[in-house]
């Protein structure tokens, strides 16, 4: 279902993530445009994982809305938290290795925040919190995963939709939220913003 139908403003996804587009497609939503928001994602001093995710999603939505005030803006951000620690998006093998070593045999939380802004400036927000526990990883498993490259650009150094799902001993919460866009919360906010969904 295209967002521009039923007199609804065009839907702009403020993300370049192909995973988020694929997730939206699962619930029949195809964005009319993609406009990645270029913001500083550096955590503030002493910022916790949960408020960090919420803040970034809202900032991305506002940045996109400034460029497309006519549109319905959808933005999201996913943060992996280990206690009060925010694990980074892994951009190099050393970071991915550190993240996986920290997550090995432990529980962590994945906070997936979304923000929707309508043309009248109304901001709606939601947050999905998922608990994931990894099995204890061997050095060989970590090395093999890093060699596969799935970790690149992923919060916490792993992609649950790939082979890292085999590391998950259990998960409590939203699987789609860990992938990058919690579909239940997304659908609820878009409907509240006026989009007609089946």
mmCIF file of the C-alpha atoms, coordinates in Angstrom:
data_MODEL
# 
_entry.id   MODEL 
# 
loop_
_atom_site.group_PDB 
_atom_site.id 
_atom_site.type_symbol 
_atom_site.label_atom_id 
_atom_site.label_alt_id 
_atom_site.label_comp_id 
_atom_site.label_asym_id 
_atom_site.label_entity_id 
_atom_site.label_seq_id 
_atom_site.pdbx_PDB_ins_code 
_atom_site.Cartn_x 
_atom_site.Cartn_y 
_atom_site.Cartn_z 
_atom_site.occupancy 
_atom_site.B_iso_or_equiv 
_atom_site.pdbx_formal_charge 
_atom_site.auth_seq_id 
_atom_site.auth_comp_id 
_atom_site.auth_asym_id 
_atom_site.auth_atom_id 
_atom_site.pdbx_PDB_model_num 
ATOM 1   C CA . UNK A 1 1   ? 0.000  0.000   0.000  1.00 0.00 ? 1   UNK A CA 1 
ATOM 2   C CA . UNK A 1 2   ? 1.500  3.322   -1.001 1.00 0.00 ? 2   UNK A CA 1 
ATOM 3   C CA . UNK A 1 3   ? 1.375  6.060   1.597  1.00 0.00 ? 3   UNK A CA 1 
ATOM 4   C CA . UNK A 1 4   ? 0.168  8.666   -0.884 1.00 0.00 ? 4   UNK A CA 1 
ATOM 5   C CA . UNK A 1 5   ? -3.237 7.039   -1.265 1.00 0.00 ? 5   UNK A CA 1 
ATOM 6   C CA . UNK A 1 6   ? -6.375 8.045   0.662  1.00 0.00 ? 6   UNK A CA 1 
ATOM 7   C CA . UNK A 1 7   ? -5.366 11.730  0.808  1.00 0.00 ? 7   UNK A CA 1 
ATOM 8   C CA . UNK A 1 8   ? -2.477 10.947  3.118  1.00 0.00 ? 8   UNK A CA 1 
ATOM 9   C CA . UNK A 1 9   ? 0.748  12.965  2.714  1.00 0.00 ? 9   UNK A CA 1 
ATOM 10  C CA . UNK A 1 10  ? 3.656  11.177  1.059  1.00 0.00 ? 10  UNK A CA 1 
ATOM 11  C CA . UNK A 1 11  ? 5.615  8.969   3.408  1.00 0.00 ? 11  UNK A CA 1 
ATOM 12  C CA . UNK A 1 12  ? 9.306  9.776   3.691  1.00 0.00 ? 12  UNK A CA 1 
ATOM 13  C CA . UNK A 1 13  ? 11.589 7.287   5.412  1.00 0.00 ? 13  UNK A CA 1 
ATOM 14  C CA . UNK A 1 14  ? 14.427 9.169   7.098  1.00 0.00 ? 14  UNK A CA 1 
ATOM 15  C CA . UNK A 1 15  ? 16.839 6.262   6.784  1.00 0.00 ? 15  UNK A CA 1 
ATOM 16  C CA . UNK A 1 16  ? 19.119 4.767   4.168  1.00 0.00 ? 16  UNK A CA 1 
ATOM 17  C CA . UNK A 1 17  ? 18.834 1.328   5.778  1.00 0.00 ? 17  UNK A CA 1 
ATOM 18  C CA . UNK A 1 18  ? 17.644 -1.318  3.310  1.00 0.00 ? 18  UNK A CA 1 
ATOM 19  C CA . UNK A 1 19  ? 16.601 -3.397  6.327  1.00 0.00 ? 19  UNK A CA 1 
ATOM 20  C CA . UNK A 1 20  ? 14.046 -0.783  7.360  1.00 0.00 ? 20  UNK A CA 1 
ATOM 21  C CA . UNK A 1 21  ? 12.594 -0.677  3.849  1.00 0.00 ? 21  UNK A CA 1 
ATOM 22  C CA . UNK A 1 22  ? 12.368 -4.473  3.808  1.00 0.00 ? 22  UNK A CA 1 
ATOM 23  C CA . UNK A 1 23  ? 10.630 -4.483  7.183  1.00 0.00 ? 23  UNK A CA 1 
ATOM 24  C CA . UNK A 1 24  ? 8.094  -1.867  6.063  1.00 0.00 ? 24  UNK A CA 1 
ATOM 25  C CA . UNK A 1 25  ? 7.360  -3.970  2.995  1.00 0.00 ? 25  UNK A CA 1 
ATOM 26  C CA . UNK A 1 26  ? 6.401  -6.860  5.283  1.00 0.00 ? 26  UNK A CA 1 
ATOM 27  C CA . UNK A 1 27  ? 3.423  -4.835  6.501  1.00 0.00 ? 27  UNK A CA 1 
ATOM 28  C CA . UNK A 1 28  ? 2.564  -3.544  3.032  1.00 0.00 ? 28  UNK A CA 1 
ATOM 29  C CA . UNK A 1 29  ? 4.145  -0.104  3.268  1.00 0.00 ? 29  UNK A CA 1 
ATOM 30  C CA . UNK A 1 30  ? 6.333  1.350   0.528  1.00 0.00 ? 30  UNK A CA 1 
ATOM 31  C CA . UNK A 1 31  ? 7.807  4.799   1.276  1.00 0.00 ? 31  UNK A CA 1 
ATOM 32  C CA . UNK A 1 32  ? 7.280  7.442   -1.380 1.00 0.00 ? 32  UNK A CA 1 
ATOM 33  C CA . UNK A 1 33  ? 10.802 8.719   -0.781 1.00 0.00 ? 33  UNK A CA 1 
ATOM 34  C CA . UNK A 1 34  ? 13.905 7.972   1.243  1.00 0.00 ? 34  UNK A CA 1 
ATOM 35  C CA . UNK A 1 35  ? 15.725 10.916  2.833  1.00 0.00 ? 35  UNK A CA 1 
ATOM 36  C CA . UNK A 1 36  ? 18.483 9.830   5.231  1.00 0.00 ? 36  UNK A CA 1 
ATOM 37  C CA . UNK A 1 37  ? 18.944 12.311  8.070  1.00 0.00 ? 37  UNK A CA 1 
ATOM 38  C CA . UNK A 1 38  ? 22.519 13.455  8.610  1.00 0.00 ? 38  UNK A CA 1 
ATOM 39  C CA . UNK A 1 39  ? 22.830 14.102  12.343 1.00 0.00 ? 39  UNK A CA 1 
ATOM 40  C CA . UNK A 1 40  ? 25.529 13.731  14.968 1.00 0.00 ? 40  UNK A CA 1 
ATOM 41  C CA . UNK A 1 41  ? 24.866 10.375  16.650 1.00 0.00 ? 41  UNK A CA 1 
ATOM 42  C CA . UNK A 1 42  ? 27.500 10.804  19.358 1.00 0.00 ? 42  UNK A CA 1 
ATOM 43  C CA . UNK A 1 43  ? 26.080 9.946   22.793 1.00 0.00 ? 43  UNK A CA 1 
ATOM 44  C CA . UNK A 1 44  ? 25.875 12.824  25.224 1.00 0.00 ? 44  UNK A CA 1 
ATOM 45  C CA . UNK A 1 45  ? 27.843 12.684  28.454 1.00 0.00 ? 45  UNK A CA 1 
ATOM 46  C CA . UNK A 1 46  ? 26.369 9.999   30.742 1.00 0.00 ? 46  UNK A CA 1 
ATOM 47  C CA . UNK A 1 47  ? 23.500 9.386   28.277 1.00 0.00 ? 47  UNK A CA 1 
ATOM 48  C CA . UNK A 1 48  ? 21.841 6.002   28.794 1.00 0.00 ? 48  UNK A CA 1 
ATOM 49  C CA . UNK A 1 49  ? 20.974 3.635   25.917 1.00 0.00 ? 49  UNK A CA 1 
ATOM 50  C CA . UNK A 1 50  ? 17.177 4.099   26.139 1.00 0.00 ? 50  UNK A CA 1 
ATOM 51  C CA . UNK A 1 51  ? 17.054 7.939   26.021 1.00 0.00 ? 51  UNK A CA 1 
ATOM 52  C CA . UNK A 1 52  ? 19.845 7.925   23.435 1.00 0.00 ? 52  UNK A CA 1 
ATOM 53  C CA . UNK A 1 53  ? 17.737 5.865   21.028 1.00 0.00 ? 53  UNK A CA 1 
ATOM 54  C CA . UNK A 1 54  ? 14.649 8.020   21.611 1.00 0.00 ? 54  UNK A CA 1 
ATOM 55  C CA . UNK A 1 55  ? 16.585 11.259  21.112 1.00 0.00 ? 55  UNK A CA 1 
ATOM 56  C CA . UNK A 1 56  ? 18.238 10.144  17.884 1.00 0.00 ? 56  UNK A CA 1 
ATOM 57  C CA . UNK A 1 57  ? 14.984 8.935   16.326 1.00 0.00 ? 57  UNK A CA 1 
ATOM 58  C CA . UNK A 1 58  ? 13.327 12.289  17.079 1.00 0.00 ? 58  UNK A CA 1 
ATOM 59  C CA . UNK A 1 59  ? 16.305 14.277  15.809 1.00 0.00 ? 59  UNK A CA 1 
ATOM 60  C CA . UNK A 1 60  ? 16.377 12.300  12.576 1.00 0.00 ? 60  UNK A CA 1 
ATOM 61  C CA . UNK A 1 61  ? 12.649 12.883  12.093 1.00 0.00 ? 61  UNK A CA 1 
ATOM 62  C CA . UNK A 1 62  ? 12.987 16.622  12.709 1.00 0.00 ? 62  UNK A CA 1 
ATOM 63  C CA . UNK A 1 63  ? 15.933 16.892  10.316 1.00 0.00 ? 63  UNK A CA 1 
ATOM 64  C CA . UNK A 1 64  ? 13.971 15.150  7.565  1.00 0.00 ? 64  UNK A CA 1 
ATOM 65  C CA . UNK A 1 65  ? 10.829 17.201  8.298  1.00 0.00 ? 65  UNK A CA 1 
ATOM 66  C CA . UNK A 1 66  ? 12.802 20.414  7.821  1.00 0.00 ? 66  UNK A CA 1 
ATOM 67  C CA . UNK A 1 67  ? 13.573 19.302  4.267  1.00 0.00 ? 67  UNK A CA 1 
ATOM 68  C CA . UNK A 1 68  ? 10.149 17.775  3.548  1.00 0.00 ? 68  UNK A CA 1 
ATOM 69  C CA . UNK A 1 69  ? 7.547  19.753  5.543  1.00 0.00 ? 69  UNK A CA 1 
ATOM 70  C CA . UNK A 1 70  ? 4.807  18.440  3.239  1.00 0.00 ? 70  UNK A CA 1 
ATOM 71  C CA . UNK A 1 71  ? 5.452  14.822  4.123  1.00 0.00 ? 71  UNK A CA 1 
ATOM 72  C CA . UNK A 1 72  ? 4.733  12.248  6.783  1.00 0.00 ? 72  UNK A CA 1 
ATOM 73  C CA . UNK A 1 73  ? 8.168  11.477  8.206  1.00 0.00 ? 73  UNK A CA 1 
ATOM 74  C CA . UNK A 1 74  ? 9.206  8.142   9.692  1.00 0.00 ? 74  UNK A CA 1 
ATOM 75  C CA . UNK A 1 75  ? 12.565 7.846   11.441 1.00 0.00 ? 75  UNK A CA 1 
ATOM 76  C CA . UNK A 1 76  ? 14.115 5.239   13.658 1.00 0.00 ? 76  UNK A CA 1 
ATOM 77  C CA . UNK A 1 77  ? 17.207 4.423   15.645 1.00 0.00 ? 77  UNK A CA 1 
ATOM 78  C CA . UNK A 1 78  ? 18.393 1.177   17.196 1.00 0.00 ? 78  UNK A CA 1 
ATOM 79  C CA . UNK A 1 79  ? 20.786 1.059   20.136 1.00 0.00 ? 79  UNK A CA 1 
ATOM 80  C CA . UNK A 1 80  ? 22.377 -1.968  21.779 1.00 0.00 ? 80  UNK A CA 1 
ATOM 81  C CA . UNK A 1 81  ? 22.851 -1.451  25.485 1.00 0.00 ? 81  UNK A CA 1 
ATOM 82  C CA . UNK A 1 82  ? 24.919 -3.515  27.891 1.00 0.00 ? 82  UNK A CA 1 
ATOM 83  C CA . UNK A 1 83  ? 23.893 -2.191  31.279 1.00 0.00 ? 83  UNK A CA 1 
ATOM 84  C CA . UNK A 1 84  ? 24.392 1.577   31.081 1.00 0.00 ? 84  UNK A CA 1 
ATOM 85  C CA . UNK A 1 85  ? 26.883 1.182   28.243 1.00 0.00 ? 85  UNK A CA 1 
ATOM 86  C CA . UNK A 1 86  ? 25.971 2.074   24.657 1.00 0.00 ? 86  UNK A CA 1 
ATOM 87  C CA . UNK A 1 87  ? 27.675 -0.315  22.260 1.00 0.00 ? 87  UNK A CA 1 
ATOM 88  C CA . UNK A 1 88  ? 28.792 1.385   19.043 1.00 0.00 ? 88  UNK A CA 1 
ATOM 89  C CA . UNK A 1 89  ? 27.943 0.669   15.449 1.00 0.00 ? 89  UNK A CA 1 
ATOM 90  C CA . UNK A 1 90  ? 30.842 -1.462  14.313 1.00 0.00 ? 90  UNK A CA 1 
ATOM 91  C CA . UNK A 1 91  ? 32.712 0.181   11.450 1.00 0.00 ? 91  UNK A CA 1 
ATOM 92  C CA . UNK A 1 92  ? 35.885 -1.911  11.751 1.00 0.00 ? 92  UNK A CA 1 
ATOM 93  C CA . UNK A 1 93  ? 36.791 -5.449  12.731 1.00 0.00 ? 93  UNK A CA 1 
ATOM 94  C CA . UNK A 1 94  ? 38.381 -4.433  16.035 1.00 0.00 ? 94  UNK A CA 1 
ATOM 95  C CA . UNK A 1 95  ? 35.149 -2.759  17.195 1.00 0.00 ? 95  UNK A CA 1 
ATOM 96  C CA . UNK A 1 96  ? 33.060 -5.741  16.093 1.00 0.00 ? 96  UNK A CA 1 
ATOM 97  C CA . UNK A 1 97  ? 35.387 -8.081  17.973 1.00 0.00 ? 97  UNK A CA 1 
ATOM 98  C CA . UNK A 1 98  ? 35.137 -6.001  21.157 1.00 0.00 ? 98  UNK A CA 1 
ATOM 99  C CA . UNK A 1 99  ? 31.346 -5.903  20.961 1.00 0.00 ? 99  UNK A CA 1 
ATOM 100 C CA . UNK A 1 100 ? 30.960 -9.641  20.395 1.00 0.00 ? 100 UNK A CA 1 
ATOM 101 C CA . UNK A 1 101 ? 33.402 -10.403 23.197 1.00 0.00 ? 101 UNK A CA 1 
ATOM 102 C CA . UNK A 1 102 ? 31.374 -8.210  25.566 1.00 0.00 ? 102 UNK A CA 1 
ATOM 103 C CA . UNK A 1 103 ? 28.072 -9.806  24.487 1.00 0.00 ? 103 UNK A CA 1 
ATOM 104 C CA . UNK A 1 104 ? 29.339 -13.381 24.732 1.00 0.00 ? 104 UNK A CA 1 
ATOM 105 C CA . UNK A 1 105 ? 27.371 -15.358 27.321 1.00 0.00 ? 105 UNK A CA 1 
ATOM 106 C CA . UNK A 1 106 ? 25.482 -12.293 28.530 1.00 0.00 ? 106 UNK A CA 1 
ATOM 107 C CA . UNK A 1 107 ? 22.116 -10.604 28.275 1.00 0.00 ? 107 UNK A CA 1 
ATOM 108 C CA . UNK A 1 108 ? 21.819 -7.253  26.572 1.00 0.00 ? 108 UNK A CA 1 
ATOM 109 C CA . UNK A 1 109 ? 18.981 -4.937  25.611 1.00 0.00 ? 109 UNK A CA 1 
ATOM 110 C CA . UNK A 1 110 ? 18.121 -3.577  22.205 1.00 0.00 ? 110 UNK A CA 1 
ATOM 111 C CA . UNK A 1 111 ? 16.237 -0.278  22.178 1.00 0.00 ? 111 UNK A CA 1 
ATOM 112 C CA . UNK A 1 112 ? 14.541 0.491   18.875 1.00 0.00 ? 112 UNK A CA 1 
ATOM 113 C CA . UNK A 1 113 ? 12.932 3.928   18.858 1.00 0.00 ? 113 UNK A CA 1 
ATOM 114 C CA . UNK A 1 114 ? 10.730 5.369   16.147 1.00 0.00 ? 114 UNK A CA 1 
ATOM 115 C CA . UNK A 1 115 ? 9.422  8.867   15.548 1.00 0.00 ? 115 UNK A CA 1 
ATOM 116 C CA . UNK A 1 116 ? 6.708  10.052  13.180 1.00 0.00 ? 116 UNK A CA 1 
ATOM 117 C CA . UNK A 1 117 ? 6.138  13.710  12.285 1.00 0.00 ? 117 UNK A CA 1 
ATOM 118 C CA . UNK A 1 118 ? 3.059  14.906  10.382 1.00 0.00 ? 118 UNK A CA 1 
ATOM 119 C CA . UNK A 1 119 ? 3.001  18.020  8.177  1.00 0.00 ? 119 UNK A CA 1 
ATOM 120 C CA . UNK A 1 120 ? 1.361  19.991  10.999 1.00 0.00 ? 120 UNK A CA 1 
ATOM 121 C CA . UNK A 1 121 ? 4.454  19.332  13.138 1.00 0.00 ? 121 UNK A CA 1 
ATOM 122 C CA . UNK A 1 122 ? 2.943  16.735  15.467 1.00 0.00 ? 122 UNK A CA 1 
ATOM 123 C CA . UNK A 1 123 ? 5.598  14.349  16.777 1.00 0.00 ? 123 UNK A CA 1 
ATOM 124 C CA . UNK A 1 124 ? 4.638  10.825  17.820 1.00 0.00 ? 124 UNK A CA 1 
ATOM 125 C CA . UNK A 1 125 ? 7.167  8.502   19.410 1.00 0.00 ? 125 UNK A CA 1 
ATOM 126 C CA . UNK A 1 126 ? 7.394  4.867   20.463 1.00 0.00 ? 126 UNK A CA 1 
ATOM 127 C CA . UNK A 1 127 ? 10.075 2.597   21.846 1.00 0.00 ? 127 UNK A CA 1 
ATOM 128 C CA . UNK A 1 128 ? 10.581 -1.150  21.635 1.00 0.00 ? 128 UNK A CA 1 
ATOM 129 C CA . UNK A 1 129 ? 12.802 -2.802  24.225 1.00 0.00 ? 129 UNK A CA 1 
ATOM 130 C CA . UNK A 1 130 ? 14.022 -6.335  23.587 1.00 0.00 ? 130 UNK A CA 1 
ATOM 131 C CA . UNK A 1 131 ? 16.205 -8.533  25.771 1.00 0.00 ? 131 UNK A CA 1 
ATOM 132 C CA . UNK A 1 132 ? 18.633 -10.844 23.968 1.00 0.00 ? 132 UNK A CA 1 
ATOM 133 C CA . UNK A 1 133 ? 20.979 -13.379 25.493 1.00 0.00 ? 133 UNK A CA 1 
ATOM 134 C CA . UNK A 1 134 ? 23.934 -14.678 23.532 1.00 0.00 ? 134 UNK A CA 1 
ATOM 135 C CA . UNK A 1 135 ? 25.472 -18.091 24.043 1.00 0.00 ? 135 UNK A CA 1 
ATOM 136 C CA . UNK A 1 136 ? 29.071 -18.098 25.172 1.00 0.00 ? 136 UNK A CA 1 
ATOM 137 C CA . UNK A 1 137 ? 31.020 -17.528 21.988 1.00 0.00 ? 137 UNK A CA 1 
ATOM 138 C CA . UNK A 1 138 ? 34.305 -19.208 21.194 1.00 0.00 ? 138 UNK A CA 1 
ATOM 139 C CA . UNK A 1 139 ? 37.174 -17.310 19.642 1.00 0.00 ? 139 UNK A CA 1 
ATOM 140 C CA . UNK A 1 140 ? 36.634 -19.344 16.486 1.00 0.00 ? 140 UNK A CA 1 
ATOM 141 C CA . UNK A 1 141 ? 32.956 -18.360 16.304 1.00 0.00 ? 141 UNK A CA 1 
ATOM 142 C CA . UNK A 1 142 ? 33.772 -14.681 16.721 1.00 0.00 ? 142 UNK A CA 1 
ATOM 143 C CA . UNK A 1 143 ? 36.511 -14.814 14.102 1.00 0.00 ? 143 UNK A CA 1 
ATOM 144 C CA . UNK A 1 144 ? 34.281 -16.671 11.631 1.00 0.00 ? 144 UNK A CA 1 
ATOM 145 C CA . UNK A 1 145 ? 31.441 -14.195 12.126 1.00 0.00 ? 145 UNK A CA 1 
ATOM 146 C CA . UNK A 1 146 ? 33.744 -11.228 11.621 1.00 0.00 ? 146 UNK A CA 1 
ATOM 147 C CA . UNK A 1 147 ? 35.161 -12.815 8.481  1.00 0.00 ? 147 UNK A CA 1 
ATOM 148 C CA . UNK A 1 148 ? 31.622 -12.981 7.056  1.00 0.00 ? 148 UNK A CA 1 
ATOM 149 C CA . UNK A 1 149 ? 31.217 -9.192  7.216  1.00 0.00 ? 149 UNK A CA 1 
ATOM 150 C CA . UNK A 1 150 ? 27.614 -9.094  8.474  1.00 0.00 ? 150 UNK A CA 1 
ATOM 151 C CA . UNK A 1 151 ? 28.670 -6.954  11.430 1.00 0.00 ? 151 UNK A CA 1 
ATOM 152 C CA . UNK A 1 152 ? 29.620 -3.906  9.368  1.00 0.00 ? 152 UNK A CA 1 
ATOM 153 C CA . UNK A 1 153 ? 27.645 -0.833  10.379 1.00 0.00 ? 153 UNK A CA 1 
ATOM 154 C CA . UNK A 1 154 ? 25.503 -2.781  12.849 1.00 0.00 ? 154 UNK A CA 1 
ATOM 155 C CA . UNK A 1 155 ? 24.806 -1.632  16.398 1.00 0.00 ? 155 UNK A CA 1 
ATOM 156 C CA . UNK A 1 156 ? 26.599 -3.934  18.807 1.00 0.00 ? 156 UNK A CA 1 
ATOM 157 C CA . UNK A 1 157 ? 28.534 -5.538  15.967 1.00 0.00 ? 157 UNK A CA 1 
ATOM 158 C CA . UNK A 1 158 ? 25.923 -8.065  14.859 1.00 0.00 ? 158 UNK A CA 1 
ATOM 159 C CA . UNK A 1 159 ? 22.867 -8.509  12.647 1.00 0.00 ? 159 UNK A CA 1 
ATOM 160 C CA . UNK A 1 160 ? 20.242 -10.787 14.165 1.00 0.00 ? 160 UNK A CA 1 
ATOM 161 C CA . UNK A 1 161 ? 18.677 -11.366 10.734 1.00 0.00 ? 161 UNK A CA 1 
ATOM 162 C CA . UNK A 1 162 ? 21.867 -13.086 9.636  1.00 0.00 ? 162 UNK A CA 1 
ATOM 163 C CA . UNK A 1 163 ? 23.972 -15.905 11.011 1.00 0.00 ? 163 UNK A CA 1 
ATOM 164 C CA . UNK A 1 164 ? 24.232 -14.182 14.418 1.00 0.00 ? 164 UNK A CA 1 
ATOM 165 C CA . UNK A 1 165 ? 20.724 -15.460 15.120 1.00 0.00 ? 165 UNK A CA 1 
ATOM 166 C CA . UNK A 1 166 ? 22.488 -18.740 15.820 1.00 0.00 ? 166 UNK A CA 1 
ATOM 167 C CA . UNK A 1 167 ? 24.198 -17.028 18.769 1.00 0.00 ? 167 UNK A CA 1 
ATOM 168 C CA . UNK A 1 168 ? 20.886 -16.072 20.423 1.00 0.00 ? 168 UNK A CA 1 
ATOM 169 C CA . UNK A 1 169 ? 20.037 -18.451 23.247 1.00 0.00 ? 169 UNK A CA 1 
ATOM 170 C CA . UNK A 1 170 ? 16.764 -16.583 23.734 1.00 0.00 ? 170 UNK A CA 1 
ATOM 171 C CA . UNK A 1 171 ? 15.027 -13.337 22.936 1.00 0.00 ? 171 UNK A CA 1 
ATOM 172 C CA . UNK A 1 172 ? 12.202 -11.554 24.760 1.00 0.00 ? 172 UNK A CA 1 
ATOM 173 C CA . UNK A 1 173 ? 10.551 -8.775  22.801 1.00 0.00 ? 173 UNK A CA 1 
ATOM 174 C CA . UNK A 1 174 ? 10.434 -7.592  19.214 1.00 0.00 ? 174 UNK A CA 1 
ATOM 175 C CA . UNK A 1 175 ? 12.560 -9.460  16.683 1.00 0.00 ? 175 UNK A CA 1 
ATOM 176 C CA . UNK A 1 176 ? 11.878 -6.752  14.070 1.00 0.00 ? 176 UNK A CA 1 
ATOM 177 C CA . UNK A 1 177 ? 12.981 -4.164  16.622 1.00 0.00 ? 177 UNK A CA 1 
ATOM 178 C CA . UNK A 1 178 ? 16.367 -5.849  16.904 1.00 0.00 ? 178 UNK A CA 1 
ATOM 179 C CA . UNK A 1 179 ? 16.619 -5.899  13.107 1.00 0.00 ? 179 UNK A CA 1 
ATOM 180 C CA . UNK A 1 180 ? 16.016 -2.141  13.103 1.00 0.00 ? 180 UNK A CA 1 
ATOM 181 C CA . UNK A 1 181 ? 12.318 -1.227  12.999 1.00 0.00 ? 181 UNK A CA 1 
ATOM 182 C CA . UNK A 1 182 ? 9.700  -2.533  15.457 1.00 0.00 ? 182 UNK A CA 1 
ATOM 183 C CA . UNK A 1 183 ? 6.743  -3.259  13.206 1.00 0.00 ? 183 UNK A CA 1 
ATOM 184 C CA . UNK A 1 184 ? 3.992  -3.273  15.824 1.00 0.00 ? 184 UNK A CA 1 
ATOM 185 C CA . UNK A 1 185 ? 4.961  0.176   17.106 1.00 0.00 ? 185 UNK A CA 1 
ATOM 186 C CA . UNK A 1 186 ? 5.561  1.487   13.589 1.00 0.00 ? 186 UNK A CA 1 
ATOM 187 C CA . UNK A 1 187 ? 2.164  0.388   12.356 1.00 0.00 ? 187 UNK A CA 1 
ATOM 188 C CA . UNK A 1 188 ? 0.479  1.874   15.431 1.00 0.00 ? 188 UNK A CA 1 
ATOM 189 C CA . UNK A 1 189 ? 2.143  5.279   15.022 1.00 0.00 ? 189 UNK A CA 1 
ATOM 190 C CA . UNK A 1 190 ? 1.489  5.495   11.286 1.00 0.00 ? 190 UNK A CA 1 
ATOM 191 C CA . UNK A 1 191 ? -2.188 4.702   11.824 1.00 0.00 ? 191 UNK A CA 1 
ATOM 192 C CA . UNK A 1 192 ? -2.354 7.341   14.566 1.00 0.00 ? 192 UNK A CA 1 
ATOM 193 C CA . UNK A 1 193 ? -0.820 9.799   12.094 1.00 0.00 ? 193 UNK A CA 1 
ATOM 194 C CA . UNK A 1 194 ? -3.647 9.154   9.620  1.00 0.00 ? 194 UNK A CA 1 
ATOM 195 C CA . UNK A 1 195 ? -2.278 6.469   7.330  1.00 0.00 ? 195 UNK A CA 1 
ATOM 196 C CA . UNK A 1 196 ? -4.891 3.887   6.327  1.00 0.00 ? 196 UNK A CA 1 
ATOM 197 C CA . UNK A 1 197 ? -3.508 0.395   6.732  1.00 0.00 ? 197 UNK A CA 1 
ATOM 198 C CA . UNK A 1 198 ? -5.157 -2.970  6.226  1.00 0.00 ? 198 UNK A CA 1 
# 
